[in-house]
Amino acid sequence: MATQKKASSGAAIKTKASVESIRVVPLFNPKMDIKMGELSTKTGDSELLALPPQTATPKLVYNGGALIKNVKVYTIFWGKNWSSNAAFISLKTNINSFFTAILTSPLLDQLAEYSVTGSAIGPGSLTGSKTITTGAPKTHIADSLIRTTLTGWITAGTVPPWDANILYFIYMDKGVKVTMGGSSSCTSFCGYHDAMSGKKYYAVMPFPSCAGCLGGLSVQDALTGTSSHELCEAITDPVPPTGWYDNANGEIGDICAWKFKTIAGYNVQLEWSNKAKSCI
């Protein structure tokens, strides 16, 4: 799905084909096989921004930007439920276990095909986790405030300092709507990743409380599916669209949205392979 991509200056960044960068997980649509280029052509999808039709065979092209070589995931659970509700605490534990398992799994191995000189993509690790209740939004929050808050956490030492491999995953509380670029969670997207100042990488995971972001899955399976989508995109295209990107179809996960497999007992999304010319 296309959304407005903002640089630190606030200017919109567009691809060579003059379409906006793709960096979100779109809503599940059970009426069709999800193809990013077709979403906005269907009746009832007027809130989704238009993209050119998907090509017969997508192909990711490297645009010379940064890649995350050995990703260091740091999870942030923001909201009171993550610290006080037993079901949420259990879910939090399972999400962290998911990352521990998946970051050294075949999912990361298959991304090696997108290595470039000086940036070999390899296994990652879960480097830590933090539950934060201070300043947690109750009903809604804009991406701009998430960015400001994350910067404050980094500056204060609440979370680890940025380095070239760290990726902050921010999990929102139930009932909190996230807005970004004129779109909102559970209306236009289910998750996204971005970069601050072109180098501080983060992903936002709204709680999946709507049919469009659950897609018939359990809450945990929906979250791990969305998380794997954004994880692989952030590794291969941390500053959209300067890494591996397809002007017509988006990032590595966009091409294969809502297609899943099981790895280490967890639901993960298929990702596009240029070599296999398919979602694997």
Short mmCIF file of C-alpha atoms in Angstrom, two decimals:
data_model
loop_
_atom_site.label_atom_id
_atom_site.label_comp_id
_atom_site.label_asym_id
_atom_site.label_seq_id
_atom_site.Cartn_x
_atom_site.Cartn_y
_atom_site.Cartn_z
CA MET A 1 0.00 0.00 0.00
CA ALA A 2 1.26 3.46 -0.79
CA THR A 3 1.50 6.06 1.92
CA GLN A 4 3.24 9.37 2.18
CA LYS A 5 6.90 8.91 3.03
CA LYS A 6 8.39 11.74 5.02
CA ALA A 7 12.04 12.62 5.38
CA SER A 8 13.33 14.50 8.43
CA SER A 9 12.72 17.73 6.54
CA GLY A 10 9.08 16.82 6.09
CA ALA A 11 9.37 16.71 2.30
CA ALA A 12 7.77 13.82 0.49
CA ILE A 13 10.21 11.32 -1.01
CA LYS A 14 9.03 9.69 -4.22
CA THR A 15 10.38 6.81 -6.21
CA LYS A 16 11.74 7.07 -9.73
CA ALA A 17 8.28 6.22 -10.99
CA SER A 18 6.86 9.13 -8.99
CA VAL A 19 4.88 7.00 -6.57
CA GLU A 20 5.15 7.22 -2.80
CA SER A 21 7.32 4.81 -0.84
CA ILE A 22 5.59 1.70 0.45
CA ARG A 23 6.33 0.85 4.05
CA VAL A 24 3.12 -0.44 5.65
CA VAL A 25 1.29 -3.73 6.10
CA PRO A 26 -2.02 -3.30 4.25
CA LEU A 27 -5.38 -4.46 5.55
CA PHE A 28 -6.37 -8.05 4.89
CA ASN A 29 -8.82 -8.35 1.99
CA PRO A 30 -10.40 -11.82 1.80
CA LYS A 31 -12.04 -11.11 -1.57
CA MET A 32 -8.86 -11.38 -3.57
CA ASP A 33 -5.28 -12.50 -3.73
CA ILE A 34 -3.50 -9.48 -2.26
CA LYS A 35 -1.41 -7.67 -4.86
CA MET A 36 -0.11 -4.27 -3.83
CA GLY A 37 -0.70 -2.69 -7.23
CA GLU A 38 -4.34 -3.82 -7.30
CA LEU A 39 -5.52 -2.74 -3.85
CA SER A 40 -6.56 0.76 -4.83
CA THR A 41 -8.34 -0.32 -8.02
CA LYS A 42 -11.07 -2.24 -6.20
CA THR A 43 -14.44 -0.78 -5.22
CA GLY A 44 -14.41 0.30 -1.56
CA ASP A 45 -10.67 0.82 -1.46
CA SER A 46 -10.81 4.56 -2.11
CA GLU A 47 -8.85 5.28 1.07
CA LEU A 48 -5.84 3.46 -0.38
CA LEU A 49 -3.47 5.48 -2.54
CA ALA A 50 -3.06 4.32 -6.13
CA LEU A 51 -0.08 2.41 -7.43
CA PRO A 52 0.69 1.22 -10.95
CA PRO A 53 -0.59 -2.33 -11.63
CA GLN A 54 1.67 -5.10 -10.35
CA THR A 55 4.07 -6.34 -12.99
CA ALA A 56 3.88 -9.97 -14.11
CA THR A 57 7.13 -10.71 -12.28
CA PRO A 58 8.12 -8.25 -9.55
CA LYS A 59 11.79 -7.45 -9.16
CA LEU A 60 13.46 -5.62 -6.30
CA VAL A 61 16.18 -3.21 -7.42
CA TYR A 62 18.94 -1.91 -5.17
CA ASN A 63 19.03 1.89 -5.03
CA GLY A 64 22.37 2.26 -3.24
CA GLY A 65 21.16 3.00 0.28
CA ALA A 66 21.84 1.46 3.68
CA LEU A 67 20.98 -2.11 4.65
CA ILE A 68 20.84 -3.60 8.14
CA LYS A 69 23.57 -6.23 8.18
CA ASN A 70 22.99 -8.00 11.50
CA VAL A 71 19.78 -6.60 12.89
CA LYS A 72 19.53 -6.01 16.63
CA VAL A 73 15.86 -5.92 17.52
CA TYR A 74 14.85 -4.03 20.64
CA THR A 75 11.17 -4.37 21.55
CA ILE A 76 9.25 -1.61 23.29
CA PHE A 77 5.79 -2.36 24.71
CA TRP A 78 4.07 0.96 25.33
CA GLY A 79 0.94 0.98 27.47
CA LYS A 80 -0.44 -0.14 30.81
CA ASN A 81 -1.86 -3.47 29.60
CA TRP A 82 1.65 -4.69 28.76
CA SER A 83 2.58 -4.40 32.45
CA SER A 84 -0.66 -5.20 34.29
CA ASN A 85 -2.80 -7.57 32.21
CA ALA A 86 -1.81 -11.23 32.43
CA ALA A 87 -2.87 -12.01 28.86
CA PHE A 88 -0.84 -9.09 27.51
CA ILE A 89 2.19 -10.01 29.60
CA SER A 90 2.02 -13.54 28.19
CA LEU A 91 1.69 -12.14 24.66
CA LYS A 92 4.68 -9.89 25.28
CA THR A 93 6.75 -12.88 26.35
CA ASN A 94 5.69 -14.79 23.25
CA ILE A 95 6.57 -11.91 20.93
CA ASN A 96 10.05 -11.71 22.41
CA SER A 97 10.40 -15.49 22.07
CA PHE A 98 9.30 -15.15 18.45
CA PHE A 99 12.13 -12.71 17.74
CA THR A 100 14.67 -14.86 19.56
CA ALA A 101 13.73 -17.80 17.34
CA ILE A 102 13.19 -16.03 14.05
CA LEU A 103 16.31 -13.87 14.01
CA THR A 104 18.56 -16.92 13.56
CA SER A 105 16.13 -18.85 11.37
CA PRO A 106 15.84 -19.56 7.63
CA LEU A 107 13.78 -16.35 7.36
CA LEU A 108 16.95 -14.33 7.92
CA ASP A 109 19.06 -16.74 5.88
CA GLN A 110 16.95 -16.16 2.77
CA LEU A 111 17.61 -12.39 2.96
CA ALA A 112 21.30 -13.02 2.21
CA GLU A 113 20.51 -12.82 -1.51
CA TYR A 114 20.08 -9.07 -1.02
CA SER A 115 23.59 -8.59 0.36
CA VAL A 116 25.77 -6.04 -1.46
CA THR A 117 29.47 -5.25 -1.28
CA GLY A 118 30.23 -4.05 2.23
CA SER A 119 26.78 -4.98 3.54
CA ALA A 120 26.37 -8.73 3.94
CA ILE A 121 23.00 -9.54 5.50
CA GLY A 122 23.28 -12.19 8.20
CA PRO A 123 21.56 -13.42 11.36
CA GLY A 124 20.21 -11.00 13.92
CA SER A 125 19.45 -11.01 17.63
CA LEU A 126 16.98 -9.75 20.19
CA THR A 127 19.08 -7.37 22.25
CA GLY A 128 16.52 -6.39 24.85
CA SER A 129 13.00 -5.35 25.69
CA LYS A 130 11.35 -2.54 27.63
CA THR A 131 7.82 -2.02 28.91
CA ILE A 132 6.93 1.66 29.22
CA THR A 133 3.74 3.11 30.68
CA THR A 134 4.82 6.74 31.05
CA GLY A 135 3.11 8.98 28.53
CA ALA A 136 1.32 6.07 26.89
CA PRO A 137 -1.51 7.20 24.61
CA LYS A 138 -5.01 6.07 25.54
CA THR A 139 -6.93 6.39 22.29
CA HIS A 140 -4.74 7.69 19.45
CA ILE A 141 -1.26 8.91 18.57
CA ALA A 142 0.40 10.37 15.49
CA ASP A 143 3.59 8.96 14.03
CA SER A 144 5.24 12.35 14.56
CA LEU A 145 4.71 12.03 18.33
CA ILE A 146 5.98 8.43 18.29
CA ARG A 147 9.17 9.69 16.65
CA THR A 148 9.55 12.50 19.18
CA THR A 149 8.96 10.11 22.06
CA LEU A 150 11.42 7.53 20.75
CA THR A 151 14.06 10.24 20.36
CA GLY A 152 13.45 11.24 23.97
CA TRP A 153 13.81 7.65 25.17
CA ILE A 154 17.10 7.30 23.31
CA THR A 155 18.43 10.59 24.67
CA ALA A 156 17.41 9.74 28.24
CA GLY A 157 18.92 6.25 28.08
CA THR A 158 15.52 4.62 28.56
CA VAL A 159 16.28 2.48 25.51
CA PRO A 160 19.69 1.66 24.00
CA PRO A 161 21.43 4.26 21.83
CA TRP A 162 21.13 4.04 18.08
CA ASP A 163 23.66 2.15 16.02
CA ALA A 164 23.65 1.00 12.41
CA ASN A 165 22.04 -2.37 13.23
CA ILE A 166 19.45 -1.54 15.88
CA LEU A 167 15.77 -1.66 15.01
CA TYR A 168 13.27 -0.46 17.60
CA PHE A 169 9.94 -2.34 17.45
CA ILE A 170 7.20 -0.37 19.23
CA TYR A 171 4.08 -2.32 20.20
CA MET A 172 1.06 -0.18 21.00
CA ASP A 173 -1.64 -0.90 23.57
CA LYS A 174 -5.09 -2.20 22.68
CA GLY A 175 -7.49 0.55 21.63
CA VAL A 176 -4.82 2.98 20.43
CA LYS A 177 -5.17 4.17 16.84
CA VAL A 178 -1.98 5.26 15.09
CA THR A 179 -2.12 7.92 12.39
CA MET A 180 0.51 8.55 9.75
CA GLY A 181 0.52 10.53 6.52
CA GLY A 182 -3.25 11.02 6.57
CA SER A 183 -3.91 7.30 7.11
CA SER A 184 -4.70 5.38 10.28
CA SER A 185 -4.30 1.89 11.69
CA CYS A 186 -7.21 -0.51 11.19
CA THR A 187 -8.45 1.79 8.42
CA SER A 188 -5.54 1.78 5.98
CA PHE A 189 -2.67 -0.17 7.53
CA CYS A 190 -1.68 -2.71 10.19
CA GLY A 191 1.96 -1.75 10.79
CA TYR A 192 4.85 0.16 9.28
CA HIS A 193 8.56 0.89 9.48
CA ASP A 194 10.49 4.10 8.92
CA ALA A 195 13.71 5.93 9.74
CA MET A 196 14.40 9.12 11.67
CA SER A 197 17.09 11.40 10.29
CA GLY A 198 17.72 8.75 7.67
CA LYS A 199 19.38 6.40 10.14
CA LYS A 200 17.39 5.64 13.31
CA TYR A 201 15.24 2.71 12.31
CA TYR A 202 11.93 1.85 13.94
CA ALA A 203 8.74 -0.12 13.35
CA VAL A 204 5.29 0.51 14.81
CA MET A 205 2.88 -2.33 15.57
CA PRO A 206 -0.65 -1.15 16.42
CA PHE A 207 -2.64 -3.74 18.37
CA PRO A 208 -4.68 -5.76 15.84
CA SER A 209 -8.21 -5.16 17.07
CA CYS A 210 -10.05 -5.15 13.73
CA ALA A 211 -10.88 -7.81 11.14
CA GLY A 212 -8.70 -6.11 8.55
CA CYS A 213 -5.59 -6.55 10.68
CA LEU A 214 -6.45 -9.95 12.11
CA GLY A 215 -7.29 -11.60 8.79
CA GLY A 216 -8.90 -14.52 10.58
CA LEU A 217 -5.76 -15.14 12.66
CA SER A 218 -5.23 -15.08 16.41
CA VAL A 219 -3.85 -11.85 17.87
CA GLN A 220 -0.43 -13.46 18.31
CA ASP A 221 -0.31 -14.86 14.77
CA ALA A 222 -1.43 -11.53 13.34
CA LEU A 223 1.28 -9.70 15.28
CA THR A 224 4.08 -12.10 14.37
CA GLY A 225 2.98 -12.03 10.73
CA THR A 226 3.01 -8.24 10.66
CA SER A 227 6.25 -8.11 12.62
CA SER A 228 8.02 -10.46 10.20
CA HIS A 229 6.78 -8.35 7.27
CA GLU A 230 8.25 -5.16 8.72
CA LEU A 231 11.40 -6.89 9.99
CA CYS A 232 12.39 -8.10 6.53
CA GLU A 233 11.49 -4.79 4.92
CA ALA A 234 13.49 -2.81 7.47
CA ILE A 235 16.55 -5.02 6.91
CA THR A 236 16.46 -4.75 3.12
CA ASP A 237 15.09 -1.20 2.84
CA PRO A 238 15.60 0.65 6.15
CA VAL A 239 15.21 4.10 4.57
CA PRO A 240 12.42 3.62 2.01
CA PRO A 241 12.95 3.50 -0.95
CA THR A 242 16.75 3.76 -0.94
CA GLY A 243 17.44 0.05 -0.39
CA TRP A 244 15.85 -2.87 -2.25
CA TYR A 245 12.64 -1.63 -3.82
CA ASP A 246 10.29 -2.29 -6.73
CA ASN A 247 8.79 0.94 -8.05
CA ALA A 248 5.55 -0.78 -9.04
CA ASN A 249 5.12 -3.20 -6.14
CA GLY A 250 6.99 -1.83 -3.15
CA GLU A 251 9.23 -3.61 -0.68
CA ILE A 252 10.10 -7.26 -0.11
CA GLY A 253 7.10 -7.87 2.13
CA ASP A 254 4.55 -5.82 0.21
CA ILE A 255 4.73 -8.15 -2.78
CA CYS A 256 3.77 -11.11 -0.57
CA ALA A 257 1.40 -9.47 1.92
CA TRP A 258 -0.91 -11.85 3.82
CA LYS A 259 0.80 -15.00 2.61
CA PHE A 260 2.21 -17.00 5.50
CA LYS A 261 4.24 -20.00 6.57
CA THR A 262 5.35 -21.41 9.91
CA ILE A 263 8.94 -21.18 11.14
CA ALA A 264 10.00 -22.40 14.60
CA GLY A 265 6.32 -22.69 15.48
CA TYR A 266 5.53 -19.06 14.64
CA ASN A 267 3.41 -17.51 11.91
CA VAL A 268 5.64 -15.51 9.55
CA GLN A 269 4.98 -13.86 6.22
CA LEU A 270 6.44 -15.06 2.95
CA GLU A 271 8.97 -12.64 1.42
CA TRP A 272 9.82 -11.95 -2.20
CA SER A 273 12.89 -13.64 -3.67
CA ASN A 274 14.42 -12.24 -6.84
CA LYS A 275 16.31 -15.49 -7.32
CA ALA A 276 13.26 -17.72 -6.99
CA LYS A 277 11.00 -15.16 -8.70
CA SER A 278 8.34 -15.94 -6.14
CA CYS A 279 7.27 -15.50 -2.53
CA ILE A 280 9.16 -17.97 -0.35
#
